PDB file of C-alpha atoms and ligand atoms in Angstrom:
ATOM      1  CA  MET A   1      13.125 -19.543  38.995  1.00 54.00           C
ATOM      2  CA  ALA A   2      15.283 -21.925  36.256  1.00 55.00           C
ATOM      3  CA  ASN A   3      18.792 -18.988  36.154  1.00 53.00           C
ATOM      4  CA  LEU A   4      21.632 -21.284  35.818  1.00 63.00           C
ATOM      5  CA  GLY A   5      23.940 -20.386  37.780  1.00 66.00           C
ATOM      6  CA  LYS A   6      23.312 -16.560  36.133  1.00 76.00           C
ATOM      7  CA  ALA A   7      23.245 -14.010  39.090  1.00 86.00           C
ATOM      8  CA  VAL A   8      19.209 -12.399  39.440  1.00 93.00           C
ATOM      9  CA  ARG A   9      19.158  -9.071  36.399  1.00 97.00           C
ATOM     10  CA  ARG A  10      17.538  -7.297  38.254  1.00 98.00           C
ATOM     11  CA  ALA A  11      16.688  -3.861  37.177  1.00 98.00           C
ATOM     12  CA  VAL A  12      14.156  -0.206  39.090  1.00 98.00           C
ATOM     13  CA  TYR A  13      11.789   1.749  37.304  1.00 98.00           C
ATOM     14  CA  PRO A  14      11.682   4.132  39.401  1.00 98.00           C
ATOM     15  CA  GLY A  15       8.717   7.375  38.392  1.00 97.00           C
ATOM     16  CA  SER A  16       6.165   9.578  40.931  1.00 96.00           C
ATOM     17  CA  PHE A  17       3.213   7.525  39.032  1.00 97.00           C
ATOM     18  CA  ASP A  18       0.772  10.421  39.662  1.00 97.00           C
ATOM     19  CA  PRO A  19      -0.596   8.183  39.414  1.00 97.00           C
ATOM     20  CA  PRO A  20      -0.192   4.661  37.212  1.00 98.00           C
ATOM     21  CA  THR A  21      -1.288   4.604  33.835  1.00 98.00           C
ATOM     22  CA  MET A  22      -1.685   2.807  31.371  1.00 97.00           C
ATOM     23  CA  GLY A  23       1.828   3.577  29.393  1.00 96.00           C
ATOM     24  CA  HIS A  24       3.486   3.217  33.124  1.00 98.00           C
ATOM     25  CA  VAL A  25       2.150  -0.406  32.774  1.00 98.00           C
ATOM     26  CA  ASP A  26       3.287  -1.221  29.352  1.00 97.00           C
ATOM     27  CA  VAL A  27       7.011  -0.224  30.117  1.00 97.00           C
ATOM     28  CA  ILE A  28       6.092  -2.303  33.367  1.00 98.00           C
ATOM     29  CA  ALA A  29       5.081  -5.892  31.618  1.00 98.00           C
ATOM     30  CA  ARG A  30       7.912  -5.450  28.972  1.00 98.00           C
ATOM     31  CA  ALA A  31      10.649  -4.672  31.849  1.00 98.00           C
ATOM     32  CA  ALA A  32       9.233  -7.787  33.598  1.00 98.00           C
ATOM     33  CA  ARG A  33      10.093 -10.008  30.753  1.00 98.00           C
ATOM     34  CA  LEU A  34      13.969  -8.478  30.038  1.00 98.00           C
ATOM     35  CA  PHE A  35      15.152  -8.690  33.287  1.00 98.00           C
ATOM     36  CA  ASP A  36      14.775 -11.482  36.460  1.00 98.00           C
ATOM     37  CA  GLU A  37      13.558  -9.025  38.315  1.00 98.00           C
ATOM     38  CA  LEU A  38      11.315  -5.607  37.929  1.00 98.00           C
ATOM     39  CA  ILE A  39      11.277  -3.212  41.405  1.00 98.00           C
ATOM     40  CA  VAL A  40       9.071  -0.813  40.813  1.00 98.00           C
ATOM     41  CA  ALA A  41       9.872   2.898  42.784  1.00 98.00           C
ATOM     42  CA  VAL A  42       7.889   4.730  43.784  1.00 98.00           C
ATOM     43  CA  ALA A  43       8.816   8.888  44.190  1.00 96.00           C
ATOM     44  CA  VAL A  44       8.430  10.237  47.632  1.00 94.00           C
ATOM     45  CA  ASN A  45       8.851  13.222  45.058  1.00 78.00           C
ATOM     46  CA  ALA A  46       7.446  16.216  47.361  1.00 69.00           C
ATOM     47  CA  GLU A  47       8.331  19.277  44.904  1.00 76.00           C
ATOM     48  CA  LYS A  48       5.918  17.974  42.256  1.00 76.00           C
ATOM     49  CA  LYS A  49       3.028  18.369  45.119  1.00 88.00           C
ATOM     50  CA  PRO A  50       1.435  14.521  44.756  1.00 94.00           C
ATOM     51  CA  LEU A  51      -1.908  14.411  43.816  1.00 95.00           C
ATOM     52  CA  PHE A  52      -2.387  11.108  45.305  1.00 96.00           C
ATOM     53  CA  SER A  53      -0.525  10.890  48.795  1.00 96.00           C
ATOM     54  CA  LEU A  54       2.952   7.653  48.417  1.00 96.00           C
ATOM     55  CA  GLN A  55       1.190   5.285  50.773  1.00 97.00           C
ATOM     56  CA  GLU A  56      -1.855   5.827  47.614  1.00 97.00           C
ATOM     57  CA  ARG A  57       1.236   5.583  44.632  1.00 97.00           C
ATOM     58  CA  VAL A  58       2.360   2.358  45.888  1.00 98.00           C
ATOM     59  CA  GLU A  59      -0.489   0.923  46.619  1.00 98.00           C
ATOM     60  CA  MET A  60      -2.404   1.186  42.830  1.00 98.00           C
ATOM     61  CA  MET A  61       1.147   0.401  41.547  1.00 98.00           C
ATOM     62  CA  GLN A  62       1.027  -2.530  43.719  1.00 98.00           C
ATOM     63  CA  GLU A  63      -2.842  -3.303  42.430  1.00 98.00           C
ATOM     64  CA  CYS A  64      -1.649  -2.609  38.694  1.00 98.00           C
ATOM     65  CA  CYS A  65       1.672  -5.545  38.746  1.00 98.00           C
ATOM     66  CA  ARG A  66      -0.573  -7.987  40.614  1.00 97.00           C
ATOM     67  CA  SER A  67      -1.120 -10.518  38.127  1.00 96.00           C
ATOM     68  CA  MET A  68       3.263 -10.166  37.247  1.00 98.00           C
ATOM     69  CA  PRO A  69       4.747 -12.160  40.089  1.00 97.00           C
ATOM     70  CA  ASN A  70       8.847 -10.921  39.192  1.00 98.00           C
ATOM     71  CA  VAL A  71       7.842  -7.148  39.268  1.00 98.00           C
ATOM     72  CA  ARG A  72       7.688  -5.341  43.306  1.00 98.00           C
ATOM     73  CA  VAL A  73       6.847  -2.233  44.293  1.00 98.00           C
ATOM     74  CA  MET A  74       8.709   0.169  46.759  1.00 98.00           C
ATOM     75  CA  PRO A  75       9.017   3.289  48.311  1.00 98.00           C
ATOM     76  CA  LEU A  76      11.858   5.395  47.077  1.00 97.00           C
ATOM     77  CA  GLU A  77      12.629   7.596  49.980  1.00 93.00           C
ATOM     78  CA  GLY A  78      16.361  10.122  48.913  1.00 93.00           C
ATOM     79  CA  LEU A  79      19.156   9.055  45.818  1.00 95.00           C
ATOM     80  CA  LEU A  80      17.566   7.136  42.371  1.00 97.00           C
ATOM     81  CA  ALA A  81      22.227   6.505  42.844  1.00 97.00           C
ATOM     82  CA  ARG A  82      21.339   5.082  45.866  1.00 97.00           C
ATOM     83  CA  PHE A  83      18.783   3.110  45.993  1.00 97.00           C
ATOM     84  CA  ALA A  84      19.828   1.211  43.070  1.00 98.00           C
ATOM     85  CA  GLN A  85      22.553   0.587  44.646  1.00 97.00           C
ATOM     86  CA  GLU A  86      21.246  -0.826  47.246  1.00 97.00           C
ATOM     87  CA  VAL A  87      18.679  -2.826  45.937  1.00 97.00           C
ATOM     88  CA  GLY A  88      21.457  -5.122  43.434  1.00 97.00           C
ATOM     89  CA  ALA A  89      19.899  -3.498  40.570  1.00 98.00           C
ATOM     90  CA  CYS A  90      22.143  -3.884  37.705  1.00 97.00           C
ATOM     91  CA  ALA A  91      19.870  -0.983  35.795  1.00 98.00           C
ATOM     92  CA  ILE A  92      17.151   1.962  35.651  1.00 98.00           C
ATOM     93  CA  VAL A  93      14.051   1.438  33.337  1.00 98.00           C
ATOM     94  CA  ARG A  94      13.035   4.643  31.723  1.00 97.00           C
ATOM     95  CA  GLY A  95      10.275   5.043  29.667  1.00 95.00           C
ATOM     96  CA  LEU A  96      11.183   8.053  26.889  1.00 93.00           C
ATOM     97  CA  ARG A  97       8.133   9.204  24.965  1.00 91.00           C
ATOM     98  CA  ALA A  98       8.553  11.950  21.994  1.00 81.00           C
ATOM     99  CA  VAL A  99      12.145  13.737  21.072  1.00 80.00           C
ATOM    100  CA  SER A 100      10.807  16.138  24.529  1.00 80.00           C
ATOM    101  CA  ASP A 101      11.542  13.708  26.894  1.00 85.00           C
ATOM    102  CA  PHE A 102      15.241  13.312  25.702  1.00 90.00           C
ATOM    103  CA  GLU A 103      17.340  15.986  27.331  1.00 91.00           C
ATOM    104  CA  TYR A 104      15.777  15.299  30.541  1.00 92.00           C
ATOM    105  CA  GLU A 105      16.622  11.419  30.406  1.00 94.00           C
ATOM    106  CA  PHE A 106      19.689  11.848  29.191  1.00 94.00           C
ATOM    107  CA  GLN A 107      21.463  13.790  32.050  1.00 95.00           C
ATOM    108  CA  MET A 108      19.746  11.730  34.522  1.00 96.00           C
ATOM    109  CA  ALA A 109      20.823   9.401  32.826  1.00 97.00           C
ATOM    110  CA  SER A 110      24.853  10.703  32.868  1.00 97.00           C
ATOM    111  CA  MET A 111      24.231  11.882  36.479  1.00 97.00           C
ATOM    112  CA  ASN A 112      23.064   8.392  37.739  1.00 97.00           C
ATOM    113  CA  HIS A 113      25.703   6.216  35.971  1.00 96.00           C
ATOM    114  CA  GLN A 114      28.743   8.725  38.038  1.00 97.00           C
ATOM    115  CA  LEU A 115      26.948   7.735  40.625  1.00 97.00           C
ATOM    116  CA  ALA A 116      26.433   4.490  40.571  1.00 97.00           C
ATOM    117  CA  PRO A 117      28.642   3.305  37.267  1.00 97.00           C
ATOM    118  CA  ALA A 118      28.075   0.179  38.103  1.00 96.00           C
ATOM    119  CA  VAL A 119      24.217   0.509  37.230  1.00 97.00           C
ATOM    120  CA  ASP A 120      23.465   1.281  33.116  1.00 97.00           C
ATOM    121  CA  THR A 121      19.769   3.240  32.189  1.00 97.00           C
ATOM    122  CA  CYS A 122      17.814   1.365  30.196  1.00 97.00           C
ATOM    123  CA  PHE A 123      15.837   2.710  28.095  1.00 96.00           C
ATOM    124  CA  LEU A 124      12.186   0.893  26.757  1.00 96.00           C
ATOM    125  CA  MET A 125      10.476   3.424  23.501  1.00 93.00           C
ATOM    126  CA  THR A 126       6.816   3.765  25.039  1.00 90.00           C
ATOM    127  CA  HIS A 127       4.084   2.224  22.769  1.00 91.00           C
ATOM    128  CA  GLN A 128       3.196   4.289  20.215  1.00 91.00           C
ATOM    129  CA  GLN A 129      -0.442   4.513  21.380  1.00 92.00           C
ATOM    130  CA  TYR A 130       0.364   6.080  24.663  1.00 93.00           C
ATOM    131  CA  ALA A 131       3.046   8.377  23.245  1.00 92.00           C
ATOM    132  CA  PHE A 132       0.742  10.942  24.460  1.00 92.00           C
ATOM    133  CA  LEU A 133      -0.003  10.388  27.610  1.00 95.00           C
ATOM    134  CA  SER A 134       1.421  10.984  31.141  1.00 95.00           C
ATOM    135  CA  SER A 135       0.211  11.557  34.231  1.00 96.00           C
ATOM    136  CA  SER A 136      -0.252  15.024  34.089  1.00 95.00           C
ATOM    137  CA  ILE A 137      -2.602  15.337  31.350  1.00 96.00           C
ATOM    138  CA  VAL A 138      -4.864  12.178  33.284  1.00 96.00           C
ATOM    139  CA  LYS A 139      -5.060  14.278  36.128  1.00 96.00           C
ATOM    140  CA  GLU A 140      -6.473  17.553  34.504  1.00 96.00           C
ATOM    141  CA  VAL A 141      -9.061  15.452  32.435  1.00 95.00           C
ATOM    142  CA  ALA A 142     -10.063  13.503  34.910  1.00 95.00           C
ATOM    143  CA  ARG A 143     -10.035  16.622  37.314  1.00 94.00           C
ATOM    144  CA  LEU A 144     -11.922  18.204  34.231  1.00 94.00           C
ATOM    145  CA  GLY A 145     -14.690  14.994  34.319  1.00 91.00           C
ATOM    146  CA  GLY A 146     -13.597  13.967  30.705  1.00 93.00           C
ATOM    147  CA  ASP A 147     -12.941  10.150  30.546  1.00 94.00           C
ATOM    148  CA  VAL A 148     -10.295   8.545  31.073  1.00 95.00           C
ATOM    149  CA  SER A 149     -10.931   5.446  30.997  1.00 95.00           C
ATOM    150  CA  GLN A 150      -8.616   4.012  28.206  1.00 95.00           C
ATOM    151  CA  LEU A 151      -5.924   5.703  29.613  1.00 96.00           C
ATOM    152  CA  VAL A 152      -5.514   4.522  33.215  1.00 97.00           C
ATOM    153  CA  PRO A 153      -5.923   1.081  34.783  1.00 97.00           C
ATOM    154  CA  PRO A 154      -9.195  -0.039  36.291  1.00 97.00           C
ATOM    155  CA  ASN A 155      -8.020   0.354  40.246  1.00 97.00           C
ATOM    156  CA  VAL A 156      -6.870   3.595  39.257  1.00 97.00           C
ATOM    157  CA  HIS A 157      -9.947   5.269  37.380  1.00 96.00           C
ATOM    158  CA  ARG A 158     -11.847   4.289  40.651  1.00 95.00           C
ATOM    159  CA  ARG A 159      -9.572   5.875  42.668  1.00 96.00           C
ATOM    160  CA  LEU A 160     -10.247   9.590  40.322  1.00 96.00           C
ATOM    161  CA  GLN A 161     -13.217   9.093  40.160  1.00 93.00           C
ATOM    162  CA  GLN A 162     -12.994   9.125  44.385  1.00 93.00           C
ATOM    163  CA  LYS A 163     -10.563  12.472  44.296  1.00 92.00           C
ATOM    164  CA  PHE A 164     -12.131  14.298  41.600  1.00 91.00           C
ATOM    165  CA  ALA A 165     -16.011  13.187  43.147  1.00 79.00           C
ATOM    166  CA  VAL A 166     -17.885  16.132  42.023  1.00 52.00           C
ATOM    167  CA  PRO A 167     -21.233  16.701  44.189  1.00 48.00           C
ATOM    168  CA  THR A 168     -24.400  15.868  42.947  1.00 47.00           C
ATOM    169  CA  ALA A 169     -27.585  17.780  42.280  1.00 50.00           C
ATOM    170  CA  GLY A 170     -28.725  18.543  45.830  1.00 49.00           C
ATOM    171  CA  GLU A 171     -26.307  18.088  47.809  1.00 47.00           C
ATOM    172  CA  ASN A 172     -24.298  20.173  50.108  1.00 43.00           C
ATOM    173  CA  ARG A 173     -20.843  21.596  48.586  1.00 40.00           C
TER     174      ARG A 173
HETATM  175  P1  LIG B   1       9.061  10.564  36.679  1.00 52.25           P
HETATM  176  O1  LIG B   1       8.070  11.686  37.159  1.00 52.25           O
HETATM  177  O2  LIG B   1      10.494  10.605  37.277  1.00 52.25           O
HETATM  178  O3  LIG B   1       9.465  11.399  35.223  1.00 52.25           O
HETATM  179  P2  LIG B   1       6.615   9.732  35.592  1.00 52.25           P
HETATM  180  O4  LIG B   1       5.522   8.673  36.676  1.00 52.25           O
HETATM  181  O5  LIG B   1       6.256  10.881  35.097  1.00 52.25           O
HETATM  182  O6  LIG B   1       8.054   9.742  36.184  1.00 52.25           O
HETATM  183  O7  LIG B   1       7.465   8.180  34.524  1.00 52.25           O
HETATM  184  C1  LIG B   1       8.049   7.296  35.145  1.00 52.25           C
HETATM  185  C2  LIG B   1       8.967   6.884  33.697  1.00 52.25           C
HETATM  186  O8  LIG B   1       8.048   6.853  33.069  1.00 52.25           O
HETATM  187  C3  LIG B   1       9.517   8.302  32.816  1.00 52.25           C
HETATM  188  O9  LIG B   1      10.513   7.227  31.956  1.00 52.25           O
HETATM  189  C4  LIG B   1       8.463   7.893  31.726  1.00 52.25           C
HETATM  190  O10 LIG B   1       9.438   8.717  30.676  1.00 52.25           O
HETATM  191  C5  LIG B   1       8.395   6.585  31.219  1.00 52.25           C
HETATM  192  N1  LIG B   1       6.306   7.199  31.379  1.00 52.25           N
HETATM  193  C6  LIG B   1       5.784   8.539  31.438  1.00 52.25           C
HETATM  194  N2  LIG B   1       4.565   7.996  30.418  1.00 52.25           N
HETATM  195  C7  LIG B   1       5.273   7.379  29.478  1.00 52.25           C
HETATM  196  C8  LIG B   1       4.029   6.622  28.610  1.00 52.25           C
HETATM  197  N3  LIG B   1       2.648   6.524  28.132  1.00 52.25           N
HETATM  198  N4  LIG B   1       4.582   5.667  27.911  1.00 52.25           N
HETATM  199  C9  LIG B   1       6.259   5.865  28.108  1.00 52.25           C
HETATM  200  N5  LIG B   1       6.750   5.822  29.167  1.00 52.25           N
HETATM  201  C10 LIG B   1       6.557   6.871  30.129  1.00 52.25           C
END
């Protein structure tokens, strides 16, 4: 990559991604155009009791990002600010949907800036099409048998179908 002698501008996009949605993939694609390298950091997030294991979420995200050569997917354990410093990132990328995201994100960004002053948080507005989309709503709809095929990438859709596989008539329960 022609960097003309400039330092590589690397950013981290952290999240639970339980599971990845089209909203996440849209933010990743846009951030990958803004930075030289983007590390998608998949958080362990034990207290959120994820539906998919860390390994499953990392695998799904790797599949989603395969076509983006400057995007890498890594698991994230521990403090995000420390991780960002360790990988030499200049920015943390977060997506912003409705106003309701703002308060928590503002708090996180302030705390991370305190912990790692050289790392700035950069917010990307959600694409209007995905403004209502969250991993939680996708899980809820998929669990109840609704169609989420337009809301998640095809590989994630397959995994959701496997997770919520409903036995067909005549099968043992
Ligand atoms: P977390 O548990 O850290 O909030 P999520 O996996 O829910 O992680 O989301 C990761 C990031 O992606 C957050 O910044 C969140 O605001 C953003 N995000 C989630 N859904 C969307 C969406 N539909 N459009 C844009 N950004 C989104």
